[in-house]
């Protein structure tokens, strides 16, 4: 009886710890100890956990056996002591890292820089342009041309290479402009005509 209650107490403490780890969103280093139907088995605080195949990676997982004995970083997403259910996600960690990496790259962008990009998506309110490094920015319809634009498709087409100017970087979003480049050209031309130096 004493032995059993000791085991039970330890079990309760482990589940409490798992709840804390879930709340804090801590990234855990776990080792894949088994492969079952639809996912893999890992152990956290001595408790058996499950990572579904769909949450193992951001990429499609074809063969689960390749993951056996592999170390992965994962976060706890479900803790249900009554059901003895512990579910983790390694995909969430990958996504978070990619998001942070993207944020860092965006923060390094300088307003005023002129870059080349590819139109990847056209919406009624503007066009999204891929400027490389996994970063896309929006050219708002008002920034597509000096002329009044009814539809972005009148100015740009998907897959088209364009030159854009970075006009704003805020909250992980990048605002781009084609109009600003036209304005710059015009100002430079005027400066040339009047002999006033354009900067």
Tab-separated table of C-alpha atoms in Angstrom:
chain	number	residue	atom	x	y	z
A	1	UNK	CA	0.000	0.000	0.000
A	2	UNK	CA	2.766	2.421	0.986
A	3	UNK	CA	4.664	1.578	-2.198
A	4	UNK	CA	1.556	2.097	-4.306
A	5	UNK	CA	0.749	5.471	-2.722
A	6	UNK	CA	4.369	6.533	-3.295
A	7	UNK	CA	4.053	5.697	-6.993
A	8	UNK	CA	0.719	7.493	-7.150
A	9	UNK	CA	2.158	10.583	-5.440
A	10	UNK	CA	5.076	10.607	-7.866
A	11	UNK	CA	2.622	10.273	-10.754
A	12	UNK	CA	0.568	13.243	-9.507
A	13	UNK	CA	3.715	15.371	-9.147
A	14	UNK	CA	4.790	14.437	-12.681
A	15	UNK	CA	1.430	15.462	-14.148
A	16	UNK	CA	1.549	18.737	-12.176
A	17	UNK	CA	4.991	19.407	-13.602
A	18	UNK	CA	3.712	18.626	-17.119
A	19	UNK	CA	0.897	21.159	-16.656
A	20	UNK	CA	3.477	23.785	-15.653
A	21	UNK	CA	5.604	22.972	-18.717
A	22	UNK	CA	2.547	23.344	-20.959
A	23	UNK	CA	1.602	26.704	-19.396
A	24	UNK	CA	5.125	28.096	-19.747
A	25	UNK	CA	5.404	26.833	-23.343
A	26	UNK	CA	8.858	25.487	-22.551
A	27	UNK	CA	10.733	23.786	-25.375
A	28	UNK	CA	11.694	20.263	-24.317
A	29	UNK	CA	14.422	17.967	-25.606
A	30	UNK	CA	12.881	14.528	-25.995
A	31	UNK	CA	13.964	11.266	-27.619
A	32	UNK	CA	11.658	9.192	-29.809
A	33	UNK	CA	11.405	5.868	-27.993
A	34	UNK	CA	8.765	4.134	-30.048
A	35	UNK	CA	6.727	4.245	-33.235
A	36	UNK	CA	2.987	3.564	-33.114
A	37	UNK	CA	0.133	3.950	-35.543
A	38	UNK	CA	-0.130	7.619	-36.492
A	39	UNK	CA	2.786	8.954	-34.479
A	40	UNK	CA	5.703	8.403	-32.110
A	41	UNK	CA	6.194	7.860	-28.379
A	42	UNK	CA	8.380	10.029	-26.138
A	43	UNK	CA	8.746	10.272	-22.356
A	44	UNK	CA	8.583	13.465	-20.284
A	45	UNK	CA	8.985	13.344	-16.489
A	46	UNK	CA	8.601	9.566	-16.763
A	47	UNK	CA	5.188	9.945	-18.412
A	48	UNK	CA	4.494	8.441	-21.829
A	49	UNK	CA	3.743	11.120	-24.411
A	50	UNK	CA	2.546	11.032	-27.988
A	51	UNK	CA	3.575	13.174	-30.970
A	52	UNK	CA	1.171	12.680	-33.903
A	53	UNK	CA	2.853	12.319	-37.303
A	54	UNK	CA	1.182	15.566	-38.410
A	55	UNK	CA	2.909	17.417	-35.533
A	56	UNK	CA	6.395	15.923	-35.947
A	57	UNK	CA	7.608	18.391	-38.545
A	58	UNK	CA	6.556	21.249	-40.793
A	59	UNK	CA	7.473	18.902	-43.655
A	60	UNK	CA	5.437	15.837	-44.603
A	61	UNK	CA	6.525	12.783	-42.598
A	62	UNK	CA	6.495	9.666	-44.751
A	63	UNK	CA	8.341	7.051	-42.676
A	64	UNK	CA	7.977	7.271	-38.902
A	65	UNK	CA	10.656	4.607	-38.337
A	66	UNK	CA	13.311	7.097	-39.488
A	67	UNK	CA	12.523	9.091	-36.328
A	68	UNK	CA	13.212	6.226	-33.896
A	69	UNK	CA	15.884	7.201	-31.287
A	70	UNK	CA	16.035	10.702	-32.778
A	71	UNK	CA	16.223	13.695	-30.432
A	72	UNK	CA	13.576	16.298	-31.129
A	73	UNK	CA	12.549	19.608	-29.624
A	74	UNK	CA	8.873	19.703	-28.749
A	75	UNK	CA	6.258	21.599	-26.755
A	76	UNK	CA	3.441	20.101	-24.723
A	77	UNK	CA	0.045	20.940	-26.206
A	78	UNK	CA	-2.303	18.610	-24.265
A	79	UNK	CA	-2.133	17.436	-20.640
A	80	UNK	CA	-5.022	15.280	-19.402
A	81	UNK	CA	-4.023	13.310	-16.274
A	82	UNK	CA	-7.467	11.686	-15.924
A	83	UNK	CA	-7.144	10.255	-19.431
A	84	UNK	CA	-3.382	9.658	-19.007
A	85	UNK	CA	-3.058	11.724	-22.178
A	86	UNK	CA	0.046	13.718	-22.996
A	87	UNK	CA	0.413	15.175	-26.505
A	88	UNK	CA	3.388	17.138	-27.809
A	89	UNK	CA	4.208	19.045	-30.981
A	90	UNK	CA	7.638	19.379	-32.583
A	91	UNK	CA	6.065	21.234	-35.504
A	92	UNK	CA	5.073	24.108	-33.173
A	93	UNK	CA	8.737	24.565	-32.183
A	94	UNK	CA	9.858	24.581	-35.834
A	95	UNK	CA	7.159	27.128	-36.703
A	96	UNK	CA	8.130	29.357	-33.779
A	97	UNK	CA	11.804	29.266	-34.787
A	98	UNK	CA	10.920	30.082	-38.408
A	99	UNK	CA	8.705	32.966	-37.237
A	100	UNK	CA	11.491	34.399	-35.048
A	101	UNK	CA	14.017	34.007	-37.862
A	102	UNK	CA	11.634	35.817	-40.221
A	103	UNK	CA	11.086	38.579	-37.654
A	104	UNK	CA	14.846	39.051	-37.280
A	105	UNK	CA	15.267	39.267	-41.055
A	106	UNK	CA	12.425	41.797	-41.266
A	107	UNK	CA	13.942	43.895	-38.477
A	108	UNK	CA	17.179	44.073	-40.460
A	109	UNK	CA	15.405	45.632	-43.442
A	110	UNK	CA	16.057	49.345	-43.937
A	111	UNK	CA	13.348	51.776	-44.975
A	112	UNK	CA	14.331	53.459	-48.235
A	113	UNK	CA	16.092	50.401	-49.645
A	114	UNK	CA	15.233	49.526	-53.240
A	115	UNK	CA	14.891	45.786	-53.893
A	116	UNK	CA	13.899	43.382	-56.651
A	117	UNK	CA	10.994	41.046	-56.073
A	118	UNK	CA	8.417	38.739	-57.627
A	119	UNK	CA	4.673	39.372	-57.513
A	120	UNK	CA	3.326	36.284	-55.758
A	121	UNK	CA	-0.271	37.182	-54.965
A	122	UNK	CA	-2.717	39.833	-56.125
A	123	UNK	CA	-5.580	40.980	-53.905
A	124	UNK	CA	-8.209	43.696	-54.540
A	125	UNK	CA	-6.308	46.014	-52.141
A	126	UNK	CA	-2.802	45.475	-53.535
A	127	UNK	CA	-0.088	43.011	-54.482
A	128	UNK	CA	2.156	40.843	-52.307
A	129	UNK	CA	5.744	40.782	-53.505
A	130	UNK	CA	8.309	38.153	-52.510
A	131	UNK	CA	11.560	40.048	-51.887
A	132	UNK	CA	13.579	36.934	-51.038
A	133	UNK	CA	14.754	35.308	-47.807
A	134	UNK	CA	11.204	34.098	-47.178
A	135	UNK	CA	9.945	37.659	-46.820
A	136	UNK	CA	6.930	39.129	-48.583
A	137	UNK	CA	5.704	42.684	-48.489
A	138	UNK	CA	2.545	44.438	-49.586
A	139	UNK	CA	2.394	47.067	-52.287
A	140	UNK	CA	-0.902	48.744	-51.389
A	141	UNK	CA	-3.063	49.715	-54.380
A	142	UNK	CA	-2.310	53.383	-53.600
A	143	UNK	CA	1.427	52.624	-53.937
A	144	UNK	CA	1.280	50.828	-57.282
A	145	UNK	CA	1.426	53.878	-59.509
A	146	UNK	CA	1.288	57.662	-59.603
A	147	UNK	CA	-1.855	57.240	-61.710
A	148	UNK	CA	-5.150	56.209	-60.137
A	149	UNK	CA	-5.418	52.407	-60.151
A	150	UNK	CA	-8.778	50.641	-60.304
A	151	UNK	CA	-7.382	47.118	-59.969
A	152	UNK	CA	-3.825	45.966	-59.071
A	153	UNK	CA	-3.992	43.639	-62.092
A	154	UNK	CA	-3.981	46.722	-64.345
A	155	UNK	CA	-0.407	47.372	-63.161
A	156	UNK	CA	1.164	44.046	-62.187
A	157	UNK	CA	0.752	40.343	-62.958
A	158	UNK	CA	1.498	37.291	-60.786
A	159	UNK	CA	5.018	35.996	-61.379
A	160	UNK	CA	6.207	39.358	-62.708
A	161	UNK	CA	9.588	40.725	-61.583
A	162	UNK	CA	9.265	44.208	-60.068
A	163	UNK	CA	11.490	46.799	-58.450
A	164	UNK	CA	10.086	48.150	-55.194
A	165	UNK	CA	11.086	50.519	-52.426
A	166	UNK	CA	10.711	49.596	-48.753
A	167	UNK	CA	8.619	52.402	-47.228
A	168	UNK	CA	7.670	50.932	-43.847
A	169	UNK	CA	8.642	48.068	-41.550
A	170	UNK	CA	6.391	47.577	-38.513
A	171	UNK	CA	4.893	44.725	-36.463
A	172	UNK	CA	6.487	42.071	-38.655
A	173	UNK	CA	4.951	43.577	-41.794
A	174	UNK	CA	6.737	45.134	-44.739
A	175	UNK	CA	5.162	47.900	-46.830
A	176	UNK	CA	6.508	48.371	-50.342
A	177	UNK	CA	5.994	50.964	-53.048
A	178	UNK	CA	6.408	51.188	-56.813
A	179	UNK	CA	4.958	54.708	-56.825
A	180	UNK	CA	7.787	55.959	-54.561
A	181	UNK	CA	10.323	54.986	-57.236
A	182	UNK	CA	8.361	56.964	-59.838
A	183	UNK	CA	8.293	59.916	-57.413
A	184	UNK	CA	12.064	59.624	-56.895
A	185	UNK	CA	12.687	59.582	-60.653
A	186	UNK	CA	10.478	62.616	-61.138
A	187	UNK	CA	12.175	64.532	-58.331
A	188	UNK	CA	15.608	63.658	-59.712
A	189	UNK	CA	14.546	64.795	-63.190
A	190	UNK	CA	13.240	68.110	-61.832
A	191	UNK	CA	16.431	68.632	-59.858
A	192	UNK	CA	18.445	68.052	-63.017
A	193	UNK	CA	16.372	70.567	-64.949
A	194	UNK	CA	16.574	73.240	-62.271
A	195	UNK	CA	20.171	72.481	-61.368
A	196	UNK	CA	19.183	71.872	-57.740
A	197	UNK	CA	20.944	68.857	-56.310
A	198	UNK	CA	18.540	66.005	-55.512
A	199	UNK	CA	19.243	63.905	-52.435
